[in-house]
């Protein structure tokens, strides 16, 4: 069975500092991984997906199959990045979500 | 584009009652998925429907059921409500179902409270 682990429930950084949100997964097949974000009073929305290898809002995430990780990184955090971030694994018909990390970027 | 719409936004029920939640997908999307999000946790997969057929089911009891209509909208039904069913129920739609890399678009959810 697949499993997604986000070890940090809360993460607090200062504006301009680098930020890394950790995600580890357990899956026997070839994983399809996503990061979703939920800003205050907004709906859950897709941030990025590993297959696209893109940078969205300055965020990147690299799939490391050896370490079974898909950490989300941004070199210089902004206050508007404050939100709840969920890592998710897609397999078959479903998304399996981690428990989420609440990121707070302080001025 | 109106996005995924869910109704009602809030609902209060008592134990033992039955509830129906509704979801309209984005125009052109044929797949609808349902998730339960308990406070402080990530969403948990309940069902996926594609072209009106169930394509996946999560680890939920038979009290939970769903269906998809010809216009691709969907309903989630929960019978014999328990206190533990109190949660935010999310609907997500995507263009296709099955093992594809189609991103899912989420609605705002229905907040269900059981007294």
mmCIF file of C-alpha atoms in Angstrom:
data_model
loop_
_atom_site.group_PDB
_atom_site.id
_atom_site.type_symbol
_atom_site.label_atom_id
_atom_site.label_comp_id
_atom_site.label_asym_id
_atom_site.label_seq_id
_atom_site.Cartn_x
_atom_site.Cartn_y
_atom_site.Cartn_z
ATOM 1 C CA UNK A 1 0.000 0.000 0.000
ATOM 2 C CA UNK A 2 1.161 3.509 -0.730
ATOM 3 C CA UNK A 3 1.963 5.974 1.969
ATOM 4 C CA UNK A 4 3.064 9.627 2.068
ATOM 5 C CA UNK A 5 4.812 11.106 5.074
ATOM 6 C CA UNK A 6 5.360 14.772 5.798
ATOM 7 C CA UNK A 7 7.387 14.803 9.001
ATOM 8 C CA UNK A 8 6.836 18.470 9.877
ATOM 9 C CA UNK A 9 3.343 19.648 10.777
ATOM 10 C CA UNK A 10 4.582 23.204 11.268
ATOM 11 C CA UNK A 11 7.453 25.088 9.644
ATOM 12 C CA UNK A 12 8.334 28.687 10.309
ATOM 13 C CA UNK A 13 10.959 30.718 8.425
ATOM 14 C CA UNK A 14 11.798 34.365 7.904
ATOM 15 C CA UNK A 15 11.218 36.197 4.649
ATOM 16 C CA UNK A 16 14.149 35.739 2.295
ATOM 17 C CA UNK A 17 15.331 32.536 3.944
ATOM 18 C CA UNK A 18 15.444 29.215 2.075
ATOM 19 C CA UNK A 19 12.654 26.791 2.771
ATOM 20 C CA UNK A 20 12.389 23.038 2.335
ATOM 21 C CA UNK A 21 9.230 21.054 2.988
ATOM 22 C CA UNK A 22 9.942 17.369 3.337
ATOM 23 C CA UNK A 23 7.981 14.546 1.744
ATOM 24 C CA UNK A 24 8.762 10.851 1.786
ATOM 25 C CA UNK A 25 6.741 8.170 0.112
ATOM 26 C CA UNK A 26 6.308 4.431 0.121
ATOM 27 C CA UNK A 27 5.175 2.852 -3.143
ATOM 28 C CA UNK A 28 6.138 -0.287 -4.996
ATOM 29 C CA UNK A 29 5.606 1.042 -8.508
ATOM 30 C CA UNK A 30 6.769 4.075 -10.433
ATOM 31 C CA UNK A 31 5.418 7.047 -8.464
ATOM 32 C CA UNK A 32 3.573 10.065 -9.778
ATOM 33 C CA UNK A 33 4.007 12.815 -7.214
ATOM 34 C CA UNK A 34 2.403 16.181 -6.695
ATOM 35 C CA UNK A 35 2.491 19.129 -4.339
ATOM 36 C CA UNK A 36 -0.827 20.787 -3.526
ATOM 37 C CA UNK A 37 -1.195 24.072 -1.653
ATOM 38 C CA UNK A 38 -4.038 25.628 0.266
ATOM 39 C CA UNK A 39 -3.830 29.343 0.970
ATOM 40 C CA UNK A 40 -5.987 30.847 3.703
ATOM 41 C CA UNK A 41 -9.682 30.757 2.770
ATOM 42 C CA UNK A 42 -8.953 29.228 -0.635
ATOM 43 C CA UNK A 43 -9.464 25.794 -2.069
ATOM 44 C CA UNK A 44 -6.823 23.141 -2.424
ATOM 45 C CA UNK A 45 -4.901 23.704 -5.648
ATOM 46 C CA UNK A 46 -2.135 22.021 -7.563
ATOM 47 C CA UNK A 47 1.271 23.638 -7.101
ATOM 48 C CA UNK A 48 3.474 21.372 -9.161
ATOM 49 C CA UNK A 49 3.955 17.802 -10.357
ATOM 50 C CA UNK A 50 7.189 15.936 -10.696
ATOM 51 C CA UNK A 51 6.633 14.850 -14.286
ATOM 52 C CA UNK A 52 6.586 18.476 -15.447
ATOM 53 C CA UNK A 53 9.929 19.308 -13.847
ATOM 54 C CA UNK A 54 8.784 22.914 -13.658
ATOM 55 C CA UNK A 55 9.219 25.766 -11.227
ATOM 56 C CA UNK A 56 6.019 27.359 -9.964
ATOM 57 C CA UNK A 57 6.117 30.528 -7.843
ATOM 58 C CA UNK A 58 9.815 29.849 -7.329
ATOM 59 C CA UNK A 59 9.205 26.378 -5.907
ATOM 60 C CA UNK A 60 10.866 23.250 -7.262
ATOM 61 C CA UNK A 61 10.696 19.610 -6.247
ATOM 62 C CA UNK A 62 12.931 16.787 -7.345
ATOM 63 C CA UNK A 63 11.968 13.160 -7.194
ATOM 64 C CA UNK A 64 14.684 11.080 -5.525
ATOM 65 C CA UNK A 65 13.777 7.444 -6.033
ATOM 66 C CA UNK A 66 16.754 6.213 -4.039
ATOM 67 C CA UNK A 67 15.654 8.122 -0.952
ATOM 68 C CA UNK A 68 11.942 7.869 -1.871
ATOM 69 C CA UNK A 69 11.608 11.592 -1.355
ATOM 70 C CA UNK A 70 9.972 14.527 -3.129
ATOM 71 C CA UNK A 71 10.981 17.553 -1.095
ATOM 72 C CA UNK A 72 9.658 21.001 -2.007
ATOM 73 C CA UNK A 73 12.194 23.806 -2.051
ATOM 74 C CA UNK A 74 12.341 27.542 -2.524
ATOM 75 C CA UNK A 75 15.546 29.548 -2.204
ATOM 76 C CA UNK A 76 13.974 32.764 -0.901
ATOM 77 C CA UNK A 77 10.663 32.490 0.938
ATOM 78 C CA UNK A 78 8.047 35.236 0.631
ATOM 79 C CA UNK A 79 5.268 36.141 3.066
ATOM 80 C CA UNK A 80 2.666 35.151 0.475
ATOM 81 C CA UNK A 81 4.047 31.599 0.566
ATOM 82 C CA UNK A 82 2.432 31.109 3.972
ATOM 83 C CA UNK A 83 -0.038 28.267 3.458
ATOM 84 C CA UNK A 84 -0.719 24.583 4.057
ATOM 85 C CA UNK A 85 1.251 22.318 1.741
ATOM 86 C CA UNK A 86 0.324 18.726 0.943
ATOM 87 C CA UNK A 87 2.438 16.161 -0.819
ATOM 88 C CA UNK A 88 0.403 13.587 -2.751
ATOM 89 C CA UNK A 89 1.067 10.365 -4.618
ATOM 90 C CA UNK A 90 -1.115 9.362 -7.544
ATOM 91 C CA UNK A 91 -1.655 5.689 -8.254
ATOM 92 C CA UNK A 92 -4.455 4.092 -10.232
ATOM 93 C CA UNK A 93 -7.554 6.054 -9.448
ATOM 94 C CA UNK A 94 -6.521 7.842 -6.294
ATOM 95 C CA UNK A 95 -4.385 10.488 -4.681
ATOM 96 C CA UNK A 96 -2.804 9.584 -1.363
ATOM 97 C CA UNK A 97 -2.027 12.686 0.660
ATOM 98 C CA UNK A 98 0.386 13.345 3.452
ATOM 99 C CA UNK A 99 -0.861 15.079 6.577
ATOM 100 C CA UNK A 100 0.388 18.445 5.410
ATOM 101 C CA UNK A 101 2.881 21.069 6.553
ATOM 102 C CA UNK A 102 1.734 24.509 7.651
ATOM 103 C CA UNK A 103 4.349 26.965 6.415
ATOM 104 C CA UNK A 104 4.551 30.385 8.014
ATOM 105 C CA UNK A 105 6.859 32.997 6.533
ATOM 106 C CA UNK A 106 7.540 35.768 9.020
ATOM 107 C CA UNK A 107 8.387 39.343 7.960
ATOM 108 C CA UNK B 1 -14.740 28.687 -15.733
ATOM 109 C CA UNK B 2 -16.726 28.158 -12.534
ATOM 110 C CA UNK B 3 -14.451 25.430 -11.243
ATOM 111 C CA UNK B 4 -15.677 22.466 -9.228
ATOM 112 C CA UNK B 5 -18.813 23.361 -7.300
ATOM 113 C CA UNK B 6 -20.107 21.551 -4.236
ATOM 114 C CA UNK B 7 -23.350 21.841 -2.307
ATOM 115 C CA UNK B 8 -24.268 22.444 0.373
ATOM 116 C CA UNK B 9 -21.332 24.299 1.921
ATOM 117 C CA UNK B 10 -22.291 23.360 5.460
ATOM 118 C CA UNK B 11 -24.531 20.669 6.883
ATOM 119 C CA UNK B 12 -25.492 19.622 10.387
ATOM 120 C CA UNK B 13 -26.945 16.176 11.002
ATOM 121 C CA UNK B 14 -27.537 13.881 13.958
ATOM 122 C CA UNK B 15 -26.274 10.368 14.474
ATOM 123 C CA UNK B 16 -28.127 7.743 12.478
ATOM 124 C CA UNK B 17 -29.322 10.135 9.798
ATOM 125 C CA UNK B 18 -28.468 9.980 6.119
ATOM 126 C CA UNK B 19 -26.829 12.692 4.017
ATOM 127 C CA UNK B 20 -26.334 13.428 0.321
ATOM 128 C CA UNK B 21 -23.564 15.704 -0.904
ATOM 129 C CA UNK B 22 -23.412 17.023 -4.445
ATOM 130 C CA UNK B 23 -20.617 17.918 -6.842
ATOM 131 C CA UNK B 24 -20.480 19.467 -10.304
ATOM 132 C CA UNK B 25 -17.181 19.004 -12.125
ATOM 133 C CA UNK B 26 -15.427 21.471 -14.370
ATOM 134 C CA UNK B 27 -16.943 21.500 -17.845
ATOM 135 C CA UNK B 28 -15.247 18.853 -19.969
ATOM 136 C CA UNK B 29 -14.074 16.812 -16.992
ATOM 137 C CA UNK B 30 -15.399 13.273 -16.918
ATOM 138 C CA UNK B 31 -13.827 12.015 -13.707
ATOM 139 C CA UNK B 32 -14.997 12.865 -10.198
ATOM 140 C CA UNK B 33 -13.309 11.827 -6.974
ATOM 141 C CA UNK B 34 -14.425 12.208 -3.371
ATOM 142 C CA UNK B 35 -12.185 12.741 -0.362
ATOM 143 C CA UNK B 36 -12.785 13.022 3.369
ATOM 144 C CA UNK B 37 -10.645 15.462 5.316
ATOM 145 C CA UNK B 38 -10.751 15.225 9.077
ATOM 146 C CA UNK B 39 -9.444 18.252 10.957
ATOM 147 C CA UNK B 40 -5.662 18.246 11.133
ATOM 148 C CA UNK B 41 -5.178 15.525 8.523
ATOM 149 C CA UNK B 42 -4.725 15.306 4.790
ATOM 150 C CA UNK B 43 -7.594 14.339 2.496
ATOM 151 C CA UNK B 44 -8.414 10.615 2.354
ATOM 152 C CA UNK B 45 -9.661 9.017 -0.849
ATOM 153 C CA UNK B 46 -13.210 7.658 -0.781
ATOM 154 C CA UNK B 47 -14.295 7.060 -4.409
ATOM 155 C CA UNK B 48 -13.483 7.797 -7.997
ATOM 156 C CA UNK B 49 -16.044 7.734 -10.791
ATOM 157 C CA UNK B 50 -15.265 7.965 -14.491
ATOM 158 C CA UNK B 51 -17.815 7.805 -17.263
ATOM 159 C CA UNK B 52 -20.447 6.931 -14.660
ATOM 160 C CA UNK B 53 -18.610 3.861 -13.417
ATOM 161 C CA UNK B 54 -16.820 3.359 -10.114
ATOM 162 C CA UNK B 55 -13.094 3.157 -10.835
ATOM 163 C CA UNK B 56 -11.725 3.143 -7.324
ATOM 164 C CA UNK B 57 -12.787 2.853 -3.721
ATOM 165 C CA UNK B 58 -10.901 3.745 -0.576
ATOM 166 C CA UNK B 59 -11.004 2.063 2.803
ATOM 167 C CA UNK B 60 -14.463 3.257 3.849
ATOM 168 C CA UNK B 61 -17.445 1.221 5.079
ATOM 169 C CA UNK B 62 -20.422 0.339 2.917
ATOM 170 C CA UNK B 63 -22.357 3.163 4.549
ATOM 171 C CA UNK B 64 -20.587 5.346 1.995
ATOM 172 C CA UNK B 65 -21.835 5.184 -1.571
ATOM 173 C CA UNK B 66 -21.699 7.408 -4.622
ATOM 174 C CA UNK B 67 -22.872 7.704 -8.162
ATOM 175 C CA UNK B 68 -22.182 9.763 -11.253
ATOM 176 C CA UNK B 69 -24.834 11.082 -13.580
ATOM 177 C CA UNK B 70 -24.834 11.408 -17.401
ATOM 178 C CA UNK B 71 -23.823 15.069 -17.080
ATOM 179 C CA UNK B 72 -20.814 13.890 -14.985
ATOM 180 C CA UNK B 73 -22.049 15.460 -11.765
ATOM 181 C CA UNK B 74 -21.870 13.245 -8.731
ATOM 182 C CA UNK B 75 -23.478 12.549 -5.379
ATOM 183 C CA UNK B 76 -21.921 11.088 -2.265
ATOM 184 C CA UNK B 77 -24.299 9.376 0.152
ATOM 185 C CA UNK B 78 -23.551 8.441 3.714
ATOM 186 C CA UNK B 79 -26.020 6.359 5.729
ATOM 187 C CA UNK B 80 -26.304 5.776 9.465
ATOM 188 C CA UNK B 81 -24.118 8.748 10.291
ATOM 189 C CA UNK B 82 -21.607 8.441 13.110
ATOM 190 C CA UNK B 83 -19.866 11.174 15.077
ATOM 191 C CA UNK B 84 -16.641 10.189 13.333
ATOM 192 C CA UNK B 85 -18.108 11.132 9.952
ATOM 193 C CA UNK B 86 -17.769 14.792 10.893
ATOM 194 C CA UNK B 87 -15.312 16.158 8.343
ATOM 195 C CA UNK B 88 -14.812 18.291 5.267
ATOM 196 C CA UNK B 89 -15.840 16.342 2.171
ATOM 197 C CA UNK B 90 -13.958 17.357 -0.941
ATOM 198 C CA UNK B 91 -14.837 16.692 -4.529
ATOM 199 C CA UNK B 92 -12.211 16.788 -7.276
ATOM 200 C CA UNK B 93 -12.546 16.521 -11.014
ATOM 201 C CA UNK B 94 -10.114 15.716 -13.809
ATOM 202 C CA UNK B 95 -10.360 15.236 -17.539
ATOM 203 C CA UNK B 96 -9.704 11.523 -17.454
ATOM 204 C CA UNK B 97 -9.742 8.687 -15.003
ATOM 205 C CA UNK B 98 -7.398 5.810 -14.468
ATOM 206 C CA UNK B 99 -3.622 5.707 -14.341
ATOM 207 C CA UNK B 100 -2.900 9.004 -16.001
ATOM 208 C CA UNK B 101 -1.137 12.075 -14.810
ATOM 209 C CA UNK B 102 -4.159 14.325 -15.027
ATOM 210 C CA UNK B 103 -4.162 16.867 -12.205
ATOM 211 C CA UNK B 104 -7.221 16.940 -10.015
ATOM 212 C CA UNK B 105 -9.091 20.198 -9.417
ATOM 213 C CA UNK B 106 -10.767 20.527 -6.042
ATOM 214 C CA UNK B 107 -13.937 22.199 -4.886
ATOM 215 C CA UNK B 108 -14.349 24.153 -1.657
ATOM 216 C CA UNK B 109 -15.866 21.173 0.094
ATOM 217 C CA UNK B 110 -18.909 20.479 2.228
ATOM 218 C CA UNK B 111 -18.404 20.804 5.969
ATOM 219 C CA UNK B 112 -20.445 18.040 7.635
ATOM 220 C CA UNK B 113 -21.015 18.168 11.371
ATOM 221 C CA UNK B 114 -22.639 15.292 13.231
ATOM 222 C CA UNK B 115 -24.267 16.003 16.596
#
